[in-house]
Amino acid sequence: MSEKKVVAVIVEGPSDENAIGGILKEFFSSKEVQFAVVHGDITSDYDTTVEKVVSKITDLIEGIRSKYGYQWGDFVRIIHIADTDGAFTVDCIEKAEVENIQYYEDHIECSDIDAVKKRNQHKSELMFKLYTTGKIHNIQYRLYFNSCNLEHVLYGELKDFSDDEKELLSDEFAEKYEGKIGEFIDFISDQAVAVDGTYRETWKYIEQGRHSLQRHSNMHLIFAVVQ
């Protein structure tokens, strides 16, 4: 049995952990913060169905539990951070000669419109399932979004960053806010980024129109006492 309570954090990639890991560990300094890095996007994985997605999250937490020898009762919170990738938009996908999907604040460009529509339908259904799931294994679970993605929110630019660029930017971001948790909370809570409202209200907002392409986040709620 661990002496501290555990906060589990699920992120899509190592640069995500690098950018905000120190901030979360500082904020939850009285607890142990452990990361599960997916190396991808659970909600875009066609092998993951609505019926199976919660068990996928459970498996990630089980990986942390078994690795560090925790008991399930040691976990007090599961924080899952994911990109929206414009998944809730329906009428702004345009065909273009591009290798990868290109995101803009008012439209998506891609080589296969039907494939992106299918991805959006699948991803939005899984995100809905997750954000309406209040507990996993009797542990508080919350899915927080970055729109259109984490780089868009943290660095203010919407482009197809390479892994090397993500690593460099995350290093710079982590260094900027090291030991400055208050400044980061001010940044992520600013109206330029933060969606007003309760947890459920922020999700209802991001589901509307083209909001899931625009620069929005509800990560500020991670640091709120009441959600």
PDB file of C-alpha atoms in Angstrom:
ATOM      1  CA  MET A   1       0.000   0.000   0.000  1.00  0.00           C
ATOM      2  CA  SER A   2       1.457   3.366  -1.014  1.00  0.00           C
ATOM      3  CA  GLU A   3       1.718   6.154   1.543  1.00  0.00           C
ATOM      4  CA  LYS A   4       0.390   8.773  -0.863  1.00  0.00           C
ATOM      5  CA  LYS A   5      -2.775   8.845  -2.896  1.00  0.00           C
ATOM      6  CA  VAL A   6      -2.358   8.581  -6.646  1.00  0.00           C
ATOM      7  CA  VAL A   7      -3.482  10.799  -9.522  1.00  0.00           C
ATOM      8  CA  ALA A   8      -3.327   8.979 -12.875  1.00  0.00           C
ATOM      9  CA  VAL A   9      -2.919  11.117 -15.992  1.00  0.00           C
ATOM     10  CA  ILE A  10      -3.557   9.773 -19.507  1.00  0.00           C
ATOM     11  CA  VAL A  11      -2.050  11.695 -22.432  1.00  0.00           C
ATOM     12  CA  GLU A  12      -1.660  11.012 -26.146  1.00  0.00           C
ATOM     13  CA  GLY A  13       2.086  11.456 -26.542  1.00  0.00           C
ATOM     14  CA  PRO A  14       5.386  11.997 -24.717  1.00  0.00           C
ATOM     15  CA  SER A  15       5.511  15.686 -25.646  1.00  0.00           C
ATOM     16  CA  ASP A  16       2.159  16.151 -23.873  1.00  0.00           C
ATOM     17  CA  GLU A  17       3.604  14.689 -20.686  1.00  0.00           C
ATOM     18  CA  ASN A  18       6.748  16.765 -21.134  1.00  0.00           C
ATOM     19  CA  ALA A  19       4.790  20.008 -21.516  1.00  0.00           C
ATOM     20  CA  ILE A  20       2.429  19.692 -18.540  1.00  0.00           C
ATOM     21  CA  GLY A  21       3.865  16.878 -16.424  1.00  0.00           C
ATOM     22  CA  GLY A  22       5.871  19.143 -14.148  1.00  0.00           C
ATOM     23  CA  ILE A  23       2.908  21.490 -13.732  1.00  0.00           C
ATOM     24  CA  LEU A  24       0.582  18.683 -12.657  1.00  0.00           C
ATOM     25  CA  LYS A  25       3.168  17.191 -10.310  1.00  0.00           C
ATOM     26  CA  GLU A  26       3.655  20.587  -8.682  1.00  0.00           C
ATOM     27  CA  PHE A  27      -0.079  21.189  -8.311  1.00  0.00           C
ATOM     28  CA  PHE A  28      -0.708  17.698  -6.901  1.00  0.00           C
ATOM     29  CA  SER A  29       2.460  17.765  -4.791  1.00  0.00           C
ATOM     30  CA  SER A  30       0.783  15.969  -1.872  1.00  0.00           C
ATOM     31  CA  LYS A  31      -0.025  13.028  -4.142  1.00  0.00           C
ATOM     32  CA  GLU A  32       1.822  10.752  -6.525  1.00  0.00           C
ATOM     33  CA  VAL A  33       1.209  11.648 -10.169  1.00  0.00           C
ATOM     34  CA  GLN A  34       1.714   8.823 -12.665  1.00  0.00           C
ATOM     35  CA  PHE A  35       1.356   9.108 -16.434  1.00  0.00           C
ATOM     36  CA  ALA A  36       0.047   6.669 -19.009  1.00  0.00           C
ATOM     37  CA  VAL A  37       1.258   7.716 -22.470  1.00  0.00           C
ATOM     38  CA  VAL A  38      -0.943   6.212 -25.172  1.00  0.00           C
ATOM     39  CA  HIS A  39       1.379   7.003 -28.115  1.00  0.00           C
ATOM     40  CA  GLY A  40      -1.695   7.730 -30.181  1.00  0.00           C
ATOM     41  CA  ASP A  41      -5.350   8.605 -29.806  1.00  0.00           C
ATOM     42  CA  ILE A  42      -7.672   6.081 -28.194  1.00  0.00           C
ATOM     43  CA  THR A  43     -10.718   7.897 -29.536  1.00  0.00           C
ATOM     44  CA  SER A  44      -9.520   7.657 -33.157  1.00  0.00           C
ATOM     45  CA  ASP A  45      -8.695   3.950 -32.940  1.00  0.00           C
ATOM     46  CA  TYR A  46     -11.233   1.914 -34.922  1.00  0.00           C
ATOM     47  CA  ASP A  47     -10.354  -1.157 -32.855  1.00  0.00           C
ATOM     48  CA  THR A  48     -11.825   0.698 -29.880  1.00  0.00           C
ATOM     49  CA  THR A  49     -15.616   0.627 -29.821  1.00  0.00           C
ATOM     50  CA  VAL A  50     -18.017   2.580 -27.631  1.00  0.00           C
ATOM     51  CA  GLU A  51     -18.610  -0.634 -25.687  1.00  0.00           C
ATOM     52  CA  LYS A  52     -14.883  -1.225 -25.151  1.00  0.00           C
ATOM     53  CA  VAL A  53     -13.469   2.266 -24.617  1.00  0.00           C
ATOM     54  CA  VAL A  54     -13.977   2.355 -20.843  1.00  0.00           C
ATOM     55  CA  SER A  55     -12.207  -0.987 -20.494  1.00  0.00           C
ATOM     56  CA  LYS A  56      -9.317   0.483 -22.519  1.00  0.00           C
ATOM     57  CA  ILE A  57      -8.991   3.227 -19.903  1.00  0.00           C
ATOM     58  CA  THR A  58      -9.189   0.622 -17.143  1.00  0.00           C
ATOM     59  CA  ASP A  59      -6.345  -1.307 -18.794  1.00  0.00           C
ATOM     60  CA  LEU A  60      -4.159   1.819 -18.843  1.00  0.00           C
ATOM     61  CA  ILE A  61      -4.724   2.400 -15.130  1.00  0.00           C
ATOM     62  CA  GLU A  62      -4.105  -1.284 -14.438  1.00  0.00           C
ATOM     63  CA  GLY A  63      -0.743  -0.836 -16.172  1.00  0.00           C
ATOM     64  CA  ILE A  64       0.162   1.934 -13.726  1.00  0.00           C
ATOM     65  CA  ARG A  65      -1.196  -0.035 -10.775  1.00  0.00           C
ATOM     66  CA  SER A  66       0.795  -3.172 -11.525  1.00  0.00           C
ATOM     67  CA  LYS A  67       3.982  -1.302 -12.468  1.00  0.00           C
ATOM     68  CA  TYR A  68       4.169   0.596  -9.177  1.00  0.00           C
ATOM     69  CA  GLY A  69       2.428  -1.912  -6.900  1.00  0.00           C
ATOM     70  CA  TYR A  70      -0.566   0.269  -6.083  1.00  0.00           C
ATOM     71  CA  GLN A  71      -3.921  -0.917  -4.845  1.00  0.00           C
ATOM     72  CA  TRP A  72      -7.018   0.264  -6.702  1.00  0.00           C
ATOM     73  CA  GLY A  73      -8.033   2.144  -3.564  1.00  0.00           C
ATOM     74  CA  ASP A  74      -4.869   4.255  -3.792  1.00  0.00           C
ATOM     75  CA  PHE A  75      -6.156   6.088  -6.877  1.00  0.00           C
ATOM     76  CA  VAL A  76      -8.128   9.236  -6.142  1.00  0.00           C
ATOM     77  CA  ARG A  77      -8.457  10.721  -9.621  1.00  0.00           C
ATOM     78  CA  ILE A  78      -8.049   9.859 -13.306  1.00  0.00           C
ATOM     79  CA  ILE A  79      -7.279  12.803 -15.582  1.00  0.00           C
ATOM     80  CA  HIS A  80      -7.513  12.044 -19.298  1.00  0.00           C
ATOM     81  CA  ILE A  81      -6.345  14.765 -21.717  1.00  0.00           C
ATOM     82  CA  ALA A  82      -7.224  14.443 -25.408  1.00  0.00           C
ATOM     83  CA  ASP A  83      -7.334  16.498 -28.614  1.00  0.00           C
ATOM     84  CA  THR A  84     -10.683  17.176 -30.298  1.00  0.00           C
ATOM     85  CA  ASP A  85      -9.170  17.280 -33.828  1.00  0.00           C
ATOM     86  CA  GLY A  86     -12.321  18.971 -35.105  1.00  0.00           C
ATOM     87  CA  ALA A  87     -14.281  15.771 -34.506  1.00  0.00           C
ATOM     88  CA  PHE A  88     -17.607  17.474 -33.800  1.00  0.00           C
ATOM     89  CA  THR A  89     -17.722  19.444 -37.053  1.00  0.00           C
ATOM     90  CA  VAL A  90     -19.883  18.141 -39.887  1.00  0.00           C
ATOM     91  CA  ASP A  91     -20.046  20.675 -42.716  1.00  0.00           C
ATOM     92  CA  CYS A  92     -16.555  22.057 -43.214  1.00  0.00           C
ATOM     93  CA  ILE A  93     -14.453  19.200 -44.592  1.00  0.00           C
ATOM     94  CA  GLU A  94     -12.830  20.059 -47.935  1.00  0.00           C
ATOM     95  CA  LYS A  95     -10.986  17.888 -50.421  1.00  0.00           C
ATOM     96  CA  ALA A  96      -7.372  18.895 -51.082  1.00  0.00           C
ATOM     97  CA  GLU A  97      -4.149  17.403 -52.381  1.00  0.00           C
ATOM     98  CA  VAL A  98      -2.578  16.882 -48.945  1.00  0.00           C
ATOM     99  CA  GLU A  99      -0.777  13.899 -47.426  1.00  0.00           C
ATOM    100  CA  ASN A 100      -2.065  14.399 -43.888  1.00  0.00           C
ATOM    101  CA  ILE A 101      -5.244  16.000 -42.575  1.00  0.00           C
ATOM    102  CA  GLN A 102      -4.780  19.771 -42.310  1.00  0.00           C
ATOM    103  CA  TYR A 103      -6.729  21.655 -39.647  1.00  0.00           C
ATOM    104  CA  TYR A 104      -7.832  25.280 -39.780  1.00  0.00           C
ATOM    105  CA  GLU A 105     -10.091  27.148 -37.402  1.00  0.00           C
ATOM    106  CA  ASP A 106     -12.917  27.170 -39.931  1.00  0.00           C
ATOM    107  CA  HIS A 107     -12.387  23.999 -41.977  1.00  0.00           C
ATOM    108  CA  ILE A 108     -10.515  20.721 -42.452  1.00  0.00           C
ATOM    109  CA  GLU A 109      -8.592  19.810 -45.606  1.00  0.00           C
ATOM    110  CA  CYS A 110      -7.992  16.176 -46.499  1.00  0.00           C
ATOM    111  CA  SER A 111      -7.569  13.819 -49.442  1.00  0.00           C
ATOM    112  CA  ASP A 112     -10.555  11.626 -48.468  1.00  0.00           C
ATOM    113  CA  ILE A 113     -13.636  13.437 -47.167  1.00  0.00           C
ATOM    114  CA  ASP A 114     -15.586  10.246 -46.426  1.00  0.00           C
ATOM    115  CA  ALA A 115     -12.721   8.865 -44.328  1.00  0.00           C
ATOM    116  CA  VAL A 116     -12.578  12.027 -42.210  1.00  0.00           C
ATOM    117  CA  LYS A 117     -16.353  12.027 -41.757  1.00  0.00           C
ATOM    118  CA  LYS A 118     -16.126   8.425 -40.587  1.00  0.00           C
ATOM    119  CA  ARG A 119     -13.264   9.320 -38.227  1.00  0.00           C
ATOM    120  CA  ASN A 120     -15.211  12.261 -36.830  1.00  0.00           C
ATOM    121  CA  GLN A 121     -18.313  10.152 -36.201  1.00  0.00           C
ATOM    122  CA  HIS A 122     -16.290   7.464 -34.450  1.00  0.00           C
ATOM    123  CA  LYS A 123     -14.180   9.870 -32.410  1.00  0.00           C
ATOM    124  CA  SER A 124     -17.121  12.032 -31.320  1.00  0.00           C
ATOM    125  CA  GLU A 125     -19.082   8.974 -30.165  1.00  0.00           C
ATOM    126  CA  LEU A 126     -16.146   7.730 -28.083  1.00  0.00           C
ATOM    127  CA  MET A 127     -15.491  11.171 -26.598  1.00  0.00           C
ATOM    128  CA  PHE A 128     -19.165  11.458 -25.640  1.00  0.00           C
ATOM    129  CA  LYS A 129     -19.039   8.060 -23.966  1.00  0.00           C
ATOM    130  CA  LEU A 130     -15.941   9.019 -22.008  1.00  0.00           C
ATOM    131  CA  TYR A 131     -16.971  12.477 -20.878  1.00  0.00           C
ATOM    132  CA  THR A 132     -20.291  11.092 -19.630  1.00  0.00           C
ATOM    133  CA  THR A 133     -18.472   8.384 -17.661  1.00  0.00           C
ATOM    134  CA  GLY A 134     -18.062   9.816 -14.183  1.00  0.00           C
ATOM    135  CA  LYS A 135     -16.150   6.966 -12.569  1.00  0.00           C
ATOM    136  CA  ILE A 136     -13.931   4.109 -13.664  1.00  0.00           C
ATOM    137  CA  HIS A 137     -13.320   1.312 -11.156  1.00  0.00           C
ATOM    138  CA  ASN A 138     -14.992   3.628  -8.607  1.00  0.00           C
ATOM    139  CA  ILE A 139     -12.345   6.330  -9.240  1.00  0.00           C
ATOM    140  CA  GLN A 140     -13.308   9.850 -10.367  1.00  0.00           C
ATOM    141  CA  TYR A 141     -12.676  10.051 -14.122  1.00  0.00           C
ATOM    142  CA  ARG A 142     -12.708  13.197 -16.262  1.00  0.00           C
ATOM    143  CA  LEU A 143     -11.867  13.682 -19.929  1.00  0.00           C
ATOM    144  CA  TYR A 144     -10.433  17.132 -20.670  1.00  0.00           C
ATOM    145  CA  PHE A 145     -10.131  18.504 -24.189  1.00  0.00           C
ATOM    146  CA  ASN A 146      -7.700  20.637 -26.143  1.00  0.00           C
ATOM    147  CA  SER A 147      -9.057  22.067 -29.366  1.00  0.00           C
ATOM    148  CA  CYS A 148      -8.068  21.591 -31.984  1.00  0.00           C
ATOM    149  CA  ASN A 149      -5.087  19.979 -30.200  1.00  0.00           C
ATOM    150  CA  LEU A 150      -2.705  20.545 -27.311  1.00  0.00           C
ATOM    151  CA  GLU A 151      -0.192  22.462 -29.440  1.00  0.00           C
ATOM    152  CA  HIS A 152      -2.959  24.790 -30.630  1.00  0.00           C
ATOM    153  CA  VAL A 153      -3.956  25.561 -27.041  1.00  0.00           C
ATOM    154  CA  LEU A 154      -0.522  25.805 -25.447  1.00  0.00           C
ATOM    155  CA  TYR A 155       1.462  27.402 -28.278  1.00  0.00           C
ATOM    156  CA  GLY A 156      -1.267  29.276 -30.140  1.00  0.00           C
ATOM    157  CA  GLU A 157      -0.524  27.807 -33.551  1.00  0.00           C
ATOM    158  CA  LEU A 158      -2.543  25.336 -35.594  1.00  0.00           C
ATOM    159  CA  LYS A 159      -0.205  23.372 -37.872  1.00  0.00           C
ATOM    160  CA  ASP A 160       1.099  19.879 -38.496  1.00  0.00           C
ATOM    161  CA  PHE A 161       4.024  19.880 -36.071  1.00  0.00           C
ATOM    162  CA  SER A 162       6.706  17.224 -36.446  1.00  0.00           C
ATOM    163  CA  ASP A 163       7.657  15.106 -33.437  1.00  0.00           C
ATOM    164  CA  ASP A 164      10.936  17.039 -33.153  1.00  0.00           C
ATOM    165  CA  GLU A 165       9.066  20.347 -33.155  1.00  0.00           C
ATOM    166  CA  LYS A 166       6.655  19.058 -30.516  1.00  0.00           C
ATOM    167  CA  GLU A 167       9.576  17.991 -28.334  1.00  0.00           C
ATOM    168  CA  LEU A 168      11.280  21.372 -28.641  1.00  0.00           C
ATOM    169  CA  LEU A 169       8.105  23.330 -27.956  1.00  0.00           C
ATOM    170  CA  SER A 170       7.193  21.159 -24.973  1.00  0.00           C
ATOM    171  CA  ASP A 171      10.675  21.647 -23.491  1.00  0.00           C
ATOM    172  CA  GLU A 172      10.351  25.411 -23.835  1.00  0.00           C
ATOM    173  CA  PHE A 173       6.843  25.415 -22.381  1.00  0.00           C
ATOM    174  CA  ALA A 174       7.816  23.267 -19.396  1.00  0.00           C
ATOM    175  CA  GLU A 175      10.808  25.512 -18.695  1.00  0.00           C
ATOM    176  CA  LYS A 176       8.663  28.656 -18.964  1.00  0.00           C
ATOM    177  CA  TYR A 177       6.249  27.485 -16.259  1.00  0.00           C
ATOM    178  CA  GLU A 178       8.619  25.510 -14.037  1.00  0.00           C
ATOM    179  CA  GLY A 179       7.878  26.536 -10.452  1.00  0.00           C
ATOM    180  CA  LYS A 180       5.177  28.932 -11.668  1.00  0.00           C
ATOM    181  CA  ILE A 181       1.977  26.962 -11.238  1.00  0.00           C
ATOM    182  CA  GLY A 182      -0.019  30.118 -10.578  1.00  0.00           C
ATOM    183  CA  GLU A 183       1.072  31.658 -13.872  1.00  0.00           C
ATOM    184  CA  PHE A 184       0.117  28.500 -15.757  1.00  0.00           C
ATOM    185  CA  ILE A 185      -3.329  28.414 -14.140  1.00  0.00           C
ATOM    186  CA  ASP A 186      -3.807  32.063 -15.145  1.00  0.00           C
ATOM    187  CA  PHE A 187      -2.793  31.158 -18.714  1.00  0.00           C
ATOM    188  CA  ILE A 188      -5.045  28.117 -19.068  1.00  0.00           C
ATOM    189  CA  SER A 189      -7.943  29.939 -17.366  1.00  0.00           C
ATOM    190  CA  ASP A 190      -7.752  33.006 -19.615  1.00  0.00           C
ATOM    191  CA  GLN A 191     -10.855  33.661 -21.731  1.00  0.00           C
ATOM    192  CA  ALA A 192      -8.712  33.400 -24.861  1.00  0.00           C
ATOM    193  CA  VAL A 193      -8.492  29.652 -24.177  1.00  0.00           C
ATOM    194  CA  ALA A 194     -10.811  28.514 -21.382  1.00  0.00           C
ATOM    195  CA  VAL A 195     -14.438  27.560 -22.045  1.00  0.00           C
ATOM    196  CA  ASP A 196     -16.782  28.919 -19.372  1.00  0.00           C
ATOM    197  CA  GLY A 197     -19.157  26.700 -17.465  1.00  0.00           C
ATOM    198  CA  THR A 198     -19.312  23.417 -15.654  1.00  0.00           C
ATOM    199  CA  TYR A 199     -17.559  20.309 -16.901  1.00  0.00           C
ATOM    200  CA  ARG A 200     -20.650  19.151 -18.830  1.00  0.00           C
ATOM    201  CA  GLU A 201     -21.317  22.656 -20.158  1.00  0.00           C
ATOM    202  CA  THR A 202     -17.806  22.941 -21.595  1.00  0.00           C
ATOM    203  CA  TRP A 203     -18.359  19.696 -23.492  1.00  0.00           C
ATOM    204  CA  LYS A 204     -21.731  20.850 -24.825  1.00  0.00           C
ATOM    205  CA  TYR A 205     -19.989  23.984 -26.080  1.00  0.00           C
ATOM    206  CA  ILE A 206     -17.182  22.128 -27.873  1.00  0.00           C
ATOM    207  CA  GLU A 207     -19.731  19.877 -29.584  1.00  0.00           C
ATOM    208  CA  GLN A 208     -21.359  22.863 -31.294  1.00  0.00           C
ATOM    209  CA  GLY A 209     -20.536  24.351 -34.692  1.00  0.00           C
ATOM    210  CA  ARG A 210     -16.823  24.605 -35.420  1.00  0.00           C
ATOM    211  CA  HIS A 211     -15.710  25.019 -31.825  1.00  0.00           C
ATOM    212  CA  SER A 212     -13.793  21.729 -31.937  1.00  0.00           C
ATOM    213  CA  LEU A 213     -11.493  23.332 -34.523  1.00  0.00           C
ATOM    214  CA  GLN A 214     -11.052  26.604 -32.674  1.00  0.00           C
ATOM    215  CA  ARG A 215      -8.649  27.310 -29.809  1.00  0.00           C
ATOM    216  CA  HIS A 216     -10.444  26.112 -26.703  1.00  0.00           C
ATOM    217  CA  SER A 217      -9.748  23.982 -23.636  1.00  0.00           C
ATOM    218  CA  ASN A 218     -11.394  22.958 -20.388  1.00  0.00           C
ATOM    219  CA  MET A 219      -8.115  21.947 -18.728  1.00  0.00           C
ATOM    220  CA  HIS A 220      -8.559  24.847 -16.313  1.00  0.00           C
ATOM    221  CA  LEU A 221     -11.158  22.690 -14.579  1.00  0.00           C
ATOM    222  CA  ILE A 222      -8.388  20.292 -13.525  1.00  0.00           C
ATOM    223  CA  PHE A 223      -7.291  22.976 -11.099  1.00  0.00           C
ATOM    224  CA  ALA A 224     -10.778  23.971  -9.907  1.00  0.00           C
ATOM    225  CA  VAL A 225     -12.022  22.837  -6.511  1.00  0.00           C
ATOM    226  CA  VAL A 226     -15.580  22.329  -7.741  1.00  0.00           C
ATOM    227  CA  GLN A 227     -16.344  20.861 -11.176  1.00  0.00           C
TER     228      GLN A 227
END
